[in-house]
C-alpha cells in the first residue's frame, strides 16, 4: 500500500511521525466512459482557453480563486500558499478528546489509515492507540491536506489508528422542511418495529456485495459474446400505502423464519388506507371476523356440532361462514342462481312449446284455407260448364 501523505501527530509535547494511506477504494464501483453513439469512439475532454480557444497542456494549468458572485479570478500560485501561516500543514494537531457518540456521522468525509513512520514512532503510536481504546475516546484535531485545512477525528480500529476528515459545522445543511410533522404512532406499532429490529439479527459483512456491479459485468459479458440480454425483472412500485401493522407482523414472522408467513400472507397484503374512520371500521370488522371464526372453529370441533348449529341463532350461524371465507353465502348464491337458471329453462321451454303450437295452428289454418279455395275453384268451373 502506497502512502499518500507524510506528517506527524501532535499530542501535547509528544510528536508521532506517521504515514497516511487511503482506507477506501472506489475504483471497484461501476463507472462508464462517454462515447460517440454514431461510431462508438470515446469522447475526450480537452482543456480549452476561453480567450484564444486553444488547448492548454497540463503543465500550464494553474490555480485561481473566484469569489462567489464575482467574475474576477485571482491567480494563486503554490508559492503563495506555502507562505500562508498554517501550522497544520504537516501536523495533525489534537485539540481535545470526545465520546464517539458526540460526533455527527453527517460530518464524516474520508477515511485514512495512519501508520508509524520509522522505528522511533512505534512506541508513542502504540501508546496513543491503547489510550484511545482503554478510555473509549476519539481525538479531535485539525489537519491540512491537499491544499486545504479540515477537521479530523482520530480513533483506534483493529490495532491501528484511523483518521477521518470531518466537514466543518457550517458545511452541514439545515434539515428544515425535510422531516414530517407530528405523527401519531400506536403502542403496538412501535413494539412490532422494535421486535423486528431484534429479530433481524446481526449483519455479516461477508454477505454484502454490489449487485448492480455484478449485473453490469454480466451485461457486458453477454454483449461481448453476442448473446441476447435477459430482460430485467419487473419490480413493484414503492409508492403504495400499506397496512403498517400487518406489514410489521409479516416482517417479524419472516425474520424469525416461522411457517405462518405463507398461511397468513393475506393479512399483510398492501391495502389502501382511506382515513382514520375507515381504518377503525376495518379493525372492528377484522376483530368481529376473528371472534366469529374462533367460535365457528370451536363449534365445528365438537361432536354435537349439528345440535349446536340448530340451537344457535340465525345471525350467528350466518356470521360464522362469513368469517370462514364466505362459503355459506356462496352456496346460497349458487342455489339462487341454480333456481333462477331452472326457472329460466322452464320459461324458455314454455315459450318454445307455445311458439311451436302457434306455428302448428297457423300451418293447419293455412292448409284449410287452401283447401277451401281449391273447392271454390272447382265449383265455379262446374257451374260455368
C-alpha positions as a printed NumPy array, in Angstrom:
array([[   0.   ,    0.   ,    0.   ],
       [   1.45 ,    3.351,   -1.048],
       [   1.368,    6.286,    1.388],
       [  -0.249,    9.472,    0.1  ],
       [   0.832,   11.911,    2.829],
       [   3.591,   12.042,    5.436],
       [   3.24 ,   14.107,    8.563],
       [   3.023,   13.81 ,   12.329],
       [   0.509,   13.709,   15.181],
       [   0.947,   16.411,   17.8  ],
       [  -0.223,   15.031,   21.158],
       [   0.733,   17.605,   23.791],
       [   4.517,   17.626,   23.789],
       [   4.615,   14.254,   22.051],
       [   5.158,   14.129,   18.3  ],
       [   4.409,   10.928,   16.404],
       [   5.641,   10.742,   12.787],
       [   3.062,    8.914,   10.657],
       [   2.4  ,    7.833,    7.108],
       [  -1.083,    8.189,    5.655],
       [  -2.761,    5.572,    3.477],
       [  -6.129,    5.764,    1.773],
       [  -8.552,    3.5  ,    3.655],
       [ -11.165,    3.255,    0.892],
       [ -11.095,    2.124,   -2.727],
       [ -13.772,    3.386,   -5.08 ],
       [ -12.229,    2.049,   -8.272],
       [ -14.291,   -1.151,   -7.942],
       [ -17.541,    0.764,   -8.315],
       [ -19.294,    0.973,  -11.675],
       [ -18.067,    3.779,  -13.934],
       [ -18.82 ,    4.495,  -17.574],
       [ -16.982,    6.416,  -20.268],
       [ -18.691,    8.725,  -22.728],
       [ -18.716,    7.602,  -26.355],
       [ -19.932,    8.844,  -29.71 ],
       [ -23.074,    6.81 ,  -30.416],
       [ -22.55 ,    7.079,  -34.159],
       [ -19.213,    5.22 ,  -34.299],
       [ -18.604,    4.086,  -30.697],
       [ -15.411,    6.142,  -30.282],
       [ -14.603,    7.502,  -26.84 ],
       [ -15.094,   11.216,  -26.299],
       [ -12.103,   13.113,  -24.905],
       [ -12.263,   16.209,  -22.757],
       [  -9.712,   18.858,  -23.547],
       [  -8.749,   21.981,  -21.6  ],
       [  -9.536,   24.929,  -23.835],
       [  -8.608,   28.526,  -23.037],
       [ -11.639,   30.804,  -23.23 ],
       [  -9.607,   33.713,  -24.642],
       [  -7.726,   32.19 ,  -27.584],
       [  -9.708,   28.944,  -27.937],
       [  -6.556,   26.816,  -27.936],
       [  -5.929,   23.632,  -25.96 ],
       [  -3.855,   24.126,  -22.786],
       [  -1.367,   21.407,  -21.718],
       [  -1.404,   20.184,  -18.125],
       [   1.909,   21.861,  -17.233],
       [   0.368,   25.256,  -17.997],
       [  -2.748,   24.729,  -15.862],
       [  -2.632,   26.685,  -12.601],
       [  -4.92 ,   27.708,   -9.723],
       [  -7.173,   30.69 ,   -9.394],
       [  -9.679,   31.946,   -6.828],
       [ -13.058,   33.328,   -7.821],
       [ -15.181,   34.844,   -5.094],
       [ -18.857,   33.839,   -5.057],
       [ -20.907,   36.235,   -7.178],
       [ -17.827,   37.872,   -8.693],
       [ -16.421,   37.382,  -12.198],
       [ -12.891,   38.351,  -11.188],
       [ -10.418,   35.46 ,  -10.964],
       [  -7.292,   35.972,   -8.84 ],
       [  -4.314,   33.728,   -9.781],
       [  -2.89 ,   31.749,   -6.82 ],
       [   0.484,   30.005,   -7.03 ],
       [   1.95 ,   27.231,   -4.898],
       [   4.46 ,   29.742,   -3.507],
       [   1.596,   31.942,   -2.317],
       [   0.034,   29.012,   -0.495],
       [   3.336,   27.917,    1.039],
       [   3.757,   31.327,    2.712],
       [   0.424,   31.109,    4.481],
       [   0.588,   30.628,    8.272],
       [  -0.711,   27.056,    8.502],
       [   0.678,   25.118,   11.469],
       [  -1.345,   22.051,   10.442],
       [   0.339,   21.783,    7.038],
       [   2.326,   18.698,    8.088],
       [   0.858,   18.048,   11.52 ],
       [  -2.387,   16.671,   12.878],
       [  -2.859,   18.871,   15.941],
       [  -5.062,   17.18 ,   18.533],
       [  -7.284,   19.778,   20.216],
       [  -9.448,   17.659,   22.505],
       [ -10.887,   14.204,   23.177],
       [ -14.574,   13.34 ,   22.97 ],
       [ -17.006,   10.437,   23.128],
       [ -17.649,    8.807,   19.744],
       [ -21.402,    9.457,   20.097],
       [ -20.751,   13.198,   20.123],
       [ -19.574,   13.145,   16.502],
       [ -22.391,   13.511,   13.994],
       [ -21.991,   10.946,   11.173],
       [ -23.039,   13.69 ,    8.751],
       [ -19.622,   15.269,    9.288],
       [ -17.725,   12.147,    8.192],
       [ -15.879,   12.759,    4.925],
       [ -12.931,   10.483,    4.022],
       [ -11.053,    7.802,    5.947],
       [  -7.295,    7.206,    6.116],
       [  -5.094,    4.652,    7.84 ],
       [  -2.206,    6.069,    9.857],
       [   0.945,    4.013,   10.38 ],
       [   4.152,    4.818,   12.314],
       [   6.87 ,    6.415,   10.196],
       [  10.104,    4.922,   11.487],
       [  11.146,    2.803,   14.458],
       [  11.174,    5.774,   16.845],
       [   7.462,    6.389,   16.23 ],
       [   6.362,    2.836,   17.1  ],
       [   6.113,    3.241,   20.881],
       [   4.267,    6.622,   21.016],
       [   1.999,    5.352,   18.223],
       [   1.066,    2.269,   20.274],
       [   0.66 ,    4.391,   23.407],
       [  -1.886,    6.717,   21.773],
       [  -3.754,    3.768,   20.252],
       [  -4.036,    1.935,   23.593],
       [  -5.074,    5.122,   25.41 ],
       [  -7.901,    5.727,   22.951],
       [  -9.099,    2.126,   23.236],
       [  -8.979,    1.929,   27.03 ],
       [ -10.554,    5.344,   27.546],
       [ -13.117,    4.789,   24.75 ],
       [ -12.459,    8.228,   23.324],
       [ -11.723,    9.767,   19.934],
       [  -9.29 ,   12.601,   19.294],
       [ -10.47 ,   15.771,   17.541],
       [  -7.987,   17.983,   15.757],
       [  -7.138,   19.881,   12.584],
       [  -5.003,   18.868,    9.639],
       [  -4.102,   20.397,    6.281],
       [  -4.029,   18.012,    3.329],
       [  -4.026,   18.67 ,   -0.405],
       [  -4.155,   22.429,   -0.085],
       [  -6.96 ,   22.751,    2.458],
       [  -7.414,   22.523,    6.21 ],
       [ -10.013,   20.173,    7.632],
       [ -11.284,   18.948,   10.93 ],
       [ -10.112,   15.441,   11.731],
       [ -11.135,   12.653,   14.065],
       [  -8.632,   10.046,   15.225],
       [  -9.764,    6.668,   16.567],
       [  -8.368,    3.226,   17.278],
       [  -9.531,    0.485,   14.947],
       [  -8.328,   -3.101,   14.536],
       [  -4.905,   -2.452,   16.028],
       [  -4.254,    0.744,   14.07 ],
       [  -5.089,    4.448,   14.105],
       [  -7.681,    5.688,   11.649],
       [  -8.153,    9.328,   10.726],
       [ -11.482,   10.635,    9.413],
       [ -11.552,   14.076,    7.859],
       [ -14.655,   15.937,    9.004],
       [ -16.736,   18.63 ,    7.396],
       [ -16.919,   21.969,    9.138],
       [ -20.165,   22.637,   11.017],
       [ -21.223,   25.337,    8.544],
       [ -20.945,   22.771,    5.7  ],
       [ -23.859,   20.754,    7.1  ],
       [ -27.134,   21.92 ,    5.61 ],
       [ -30.113,   22.506,    7.916],
       [ -32.854,   19.88 ,    7.945],
       [ -35.665,   22.428,    7.763],
       [ -38.643,   21.202,    5.716],
       [ -37.402,   17.609,    5.431],
       [ -38.904,   15.865,    8.463],
       [ -42.705,   15.33 ,    8.588],
       [ -44.954,   16.977,   11.129],
       [ -46.076,   15.259,   14.323],
       [ -47.276,   11.736,   13.549],
       [ -49.333,    9.679,   15.98 ],
       [ -47.96 ,    6.171,   16.47 ],
       [ -49.757,    3.416,   18.323],
       [ -48.002,    1.451,   21.013],
       [ -48.352,   -1.892,   19.218],
       [ -46.765,   -0.448,   16.058],
       [ -43.724,    0.733,   17.993],
       [ -43.484,   -2.613,   19.791],
       [ -43.648,   -4.523,   16.495],
       [ -40.966,   -2.29 ,   14.982],
       [ -38.638,   -2.922,   17.927],
       [ -39.38 ,   -6.66 ,   17.777],
       [ -38.496,   -6.652,   14.08 ],
       [ -35.203,   -4.892,   14.856],
       [ -34.332,   -7.555,   17.411],
       [ -35.388,  -10.397,   15.09 ],
       [ -33.232,   -9.393,   12.117],
       [ -30.059,  -10.412,   13.958],
       [ -26.501,   -9.315,   13.295],
       [ -25.087,   -8.2  ,    9.96 ],
       [ -22.463,  -10.357,    8.255],
       [ -20.155,   -8.087,    6.207],
       [ -19.081,  -11.078,    4.102],
       [ -22.586,  -11.29 ,    2.626],
       [ -22.561,   -7.672,    1.415],
       [ -21.744,   -7.148,   -2.26 ],
       [ -22.577,   -4.806,   -5.114],
       [ -25.454,   -6.41 ,   -7.031],
       [ -25.549,   -3.596,   -9.572],
       [ -21.874,   -4.003,  -10.461],
       [ -22.352,   -7.77 ,  -10.965],
       [ -25.367,   -7.123,  -13.206],
       [ -23.354,   -4.652,  -15.294],
       [ -20.496,   -7.157,  -15.643],
       [ -22.939,   -9.866,  -16.796],
       [ -24.459,   -7.416,  -19.279],
       [ -21.037,   -6.549,  -20.714],
       [ -20.077,  -10.234,  -20.973],
       [ -23.325,  -11.032,  -22.783],
       [ -22.777,   -8.199,  -25.257],
       [ -19.208,   -9.309,  -25.965],
       [ -20.339,  -12.867,  -26.686],
       [ -23.279,  -11.7  ,  -28.791],
       [ -25.853,  -13.305,  -26.52 ],
       [ -29.297,  -11.754,  -26.018],
       [ -29.652,   -9.586,  -22.961],
       [ -32.048,  -11.015,  -20.382],
       [ -34.927,   -8.656,  -19.575],
       [ -34.927,   -7.102,  -16.132],
       [ -37.368,   -8.446,  -13.575],
       [ -40.345,   -6.157,  -13.098],
       [ -40.42 ,   -4.651,   -9.642],
       [ -43.358,   -3.415,   -7.646],
       [ -43.969,    0.266,   -7.224],
       [ -42.798,    1.715,   -3.947],
       [ -45.481,    4.414,   -3.839],
       [ -48.191,    2.226,   -2.312],
       [ -49.907,    2.839,    1.003],
       [ -49.576,   -0.184,    3.255],
       [ -51.28 ,   -1.522,    6.335],
       [ -48.379,   -0.755,    8.658],
       [ -49.333,   -3.105,   11.481],
       [ -49.951,   -6.06 ,    9.159],
       [ -46.71 ,   -5.426,    7.289],
       [ -44.759,   -5.321,   10.543],
       [ -46.346,   -8.563,   11.729],
       [ -45.467,  -10.303,    8.458],
       [ -41.9  ,   -8.934,    8.591],
       [ -41.432,  -10.236,   12.138],
       [ -42.674,  -13.707,   11.137],
       [ -40.378,  -13.757,    8.111],
       [ -37.378,  -12.613,   10.176],
       [ -37.993,  -15.335,   12.748],
       [ -38.362,  -17.939,    9.993],
       [ -41.835,  -19.03 ,   11.123],
       [ -44.154,  -21.046,    8.911],
       [ -47.042,  -18.694,    9.445],
       [ -45.672,  -16.206,    6.912],
       [ -47.252,  -18.076,    3.968],
       [ -50.547,  -19.063,    5.565],
       [ -51.264,  -15.565,    6.83 ],
       [ -49.762,  -13.611,    3.948],
       [ -53.131,  -12.102,    3.101],
       [ -53.238,  -10.222,    6.427],
       [ -50.074,   -8.327,    5.458],
       [ -51.012,   -7.524,    1.886],
       [ -50.844,   -3.99 ,    0.563],
       [ -54.182,   -2.319,    1.201],
       [ -55.271,    1.301,    0.795],
       [ -55.92 ,    3.289,    3.953],
       [ -58.752,    5.772,    3.477],
       [ -58.511,    7.756,    6.668],
       [ -58.844,    7.214,   10.369],
       [ -62.543,    6.289,   10.379],
       [ -62.161,    3.713,    7.651],
       [ -59.206,    2.204,    9.474],
       [ -61.17 ,    1.916,   12.719],
       [ -64.106,    0.368,   10.886],
       [ -61.801,   -2.122,    9.197],
       [ -60.218,   -3.045,   12.517],
       [ -63.631,   -3.597,   14.082],
       [ -64.68 ,   -5.843,   11.199],
       [ -61.463,   -7.846,   11.449],
       [ -61.897,   -8.29 ,   15.211],
       [ -65.52 ,   -9.418,   14.751],
       [ -64.477,  -11.802,   11.98 ],
       [ -61.723,  -13.287,   14.156],
       [ -64.132,  -13.823,   17.065],
       [ -66.761,  -15.376,   14.802],
       [ -64.14 ,  -17.571,   13.143],
       [ -62.881,  -18.796,   16.514],
       [ -66.441,  -19.561,   17.619],
       [ -67.163,  -21.448,   14.401],
       [ -63.936,  -23.425,   14.69 ],
       [ -64.732,  -24.34 ,   18.296],
       [ -68.271,  -25.423,   17.365],
       [ -67.023,  -27.498,   14.426],
       [ -64.534,  -29.384,   16.62 ],
       [ -67.229,  -30.758,   18.945],
       [ -69.204,  -33.984,   18.276],
       [ -72.544,  -32.251,   18.954],
       [ -71.923,  -29.718,   16.188],
       [ -75.278,  -30.282,   14.373],
       [ -77.317,  -29.75 ,   17.541],
       [ -75.322,  -26.678,   18.445],
       [ -75.819,  -25.329,   14.98 ],
       [ -79.597,  -25.802,   15.266],
       [ -79.794,  -24.047,   18.639],
       [ -77.594,  -21.156,   17.53 ],
       [ -79.419,  -18.   ,   16.409],
       [ -79.711,  -17.388,   12.705],
       [ -77.496,  -14.289,   12.761],
       [ -74.557,  -16.039,   14.469],
       [ -74.837,  -19.039,   12.141],
       [ -74.633,  -16.709,    9.175],
       [ -71.675,  -14.856,   10.682],
       [ -69.537,  -17.978,   11.079],
       [ -69.494,  -18.936,    7.418],
       [ -68.783,  -15.322,    6.545],
       [ -65.673,  -15.376,    8.754],
       [ -64.674,  -18.732,    7.335],
       [ -64.356,  -17.301,    3.881],
       [ -67.977,  -16.694,    2.76 ],
       [ -68.791,  -20.332,    1.845],
       [ -72.404,  -20.276,    3.072],
       [ -73.039,  -17.07 ,    1.232],
       [ -71.526,  -18.545,   -1.89 ],
       [ -73.663,  -21.724,   -1.54 ],
       [ -76.82 ,  -19.7  ,   -1.068],
       [ -75.968,  -17.587,   -4.041],
       [ -75.277,  -20.725,   -6.066],
       [ -78.669,  -22.18 ,   -5.094],
       [ -80.397,  -18.955,   -6.044],
       [ -78.516,  -18.91 ,   -9.317],
       [ -79.414,  -22.55 ,   -9.986],
       [ -83.094,  -21.956,   -9.202],
       [ -83.041,  -18.875,  -11.371],
       [ -81.475,  -20.905,  -14.148],
       [ -84.148,  -23.656,  -13.739],
       [ -86.938,  -21.109,  -13.861],
       [ -85.372,  -19.561,  -16.96 ],
       [ -85.184,  -23.003,  -18.582],
       [ -88.822,  -23.692,  -17.667],
       [ -89.879,  -20.338,  -19.045],
       [ -87.842,  -20.972,  -22.168],
       [ -89.46 ,  -24.428,  -22.579],
       [ -92.939,  -22.964,  -22.12 ],
       [ -92.18 ,  -20.229,  -24.607],
       [ -90.871,  -22.77 ,  -27.109],
       [ -93.921,  -25.007,  -26.726],
       [ -96.249,  -22.059,  -27.156],
       [ -94.361,  -20.946,  -30.232],
       [ -94.484,  -24.474,  -31.655],
       [ -98.228,  -24.812,  -31.02 ],
       [ -98.858,  -21.428,  -32.58 ],
       [ -96.774,  -22.402,  -35.57 ],
       [ -98.672,  -25.706,  -35.942],
       [-102.051,  -23.964,  -35.653],
       [-101.082,  -21.421,  -38.258],
       [ -99.959,  -24.195,  -40.614],
       [-103.275,  -26.042,  -40.118],
       [-105.23 ,  -22.873,  -40.763],
       [-103.244,  -22.253,  -43.915],
       [-103.987,  -25.765,  -45.19 ],
       [-107.723,  -25.398,  -44.503],
       [-107.813,  -22.059,  -46.279],
       [-106.035,  -23.532,  -49.288],
       [-108.498,  -26.458,  -49.408],
       [-111.475,  -24.105,  -49.303],
       [-110.035,  -22.042,  -52.15 ],
       [-109.472,  -25.176,  -54.24 ],
       [-113.07 ,  -26.385,  -53.658],
       [-114.405,  -22.992,  -54.592],
       [-112.47 ,  -23.005,  -57.851],
       [-113.809,  -26.467,  -58.778],
       [-117.369,  -25.395,  -58.016],
       [-117.048,  -22.312,  -60.209],
       [-115.684,  -24.379,  -63.08 ],
       [-118.628,  -26.826,  -62.879],
       [-121.148,  -24.029,  -62.852],
       [-119.575,  -22.387,  -65.875],
       [-119.561,  -25.716,  -67.708]])
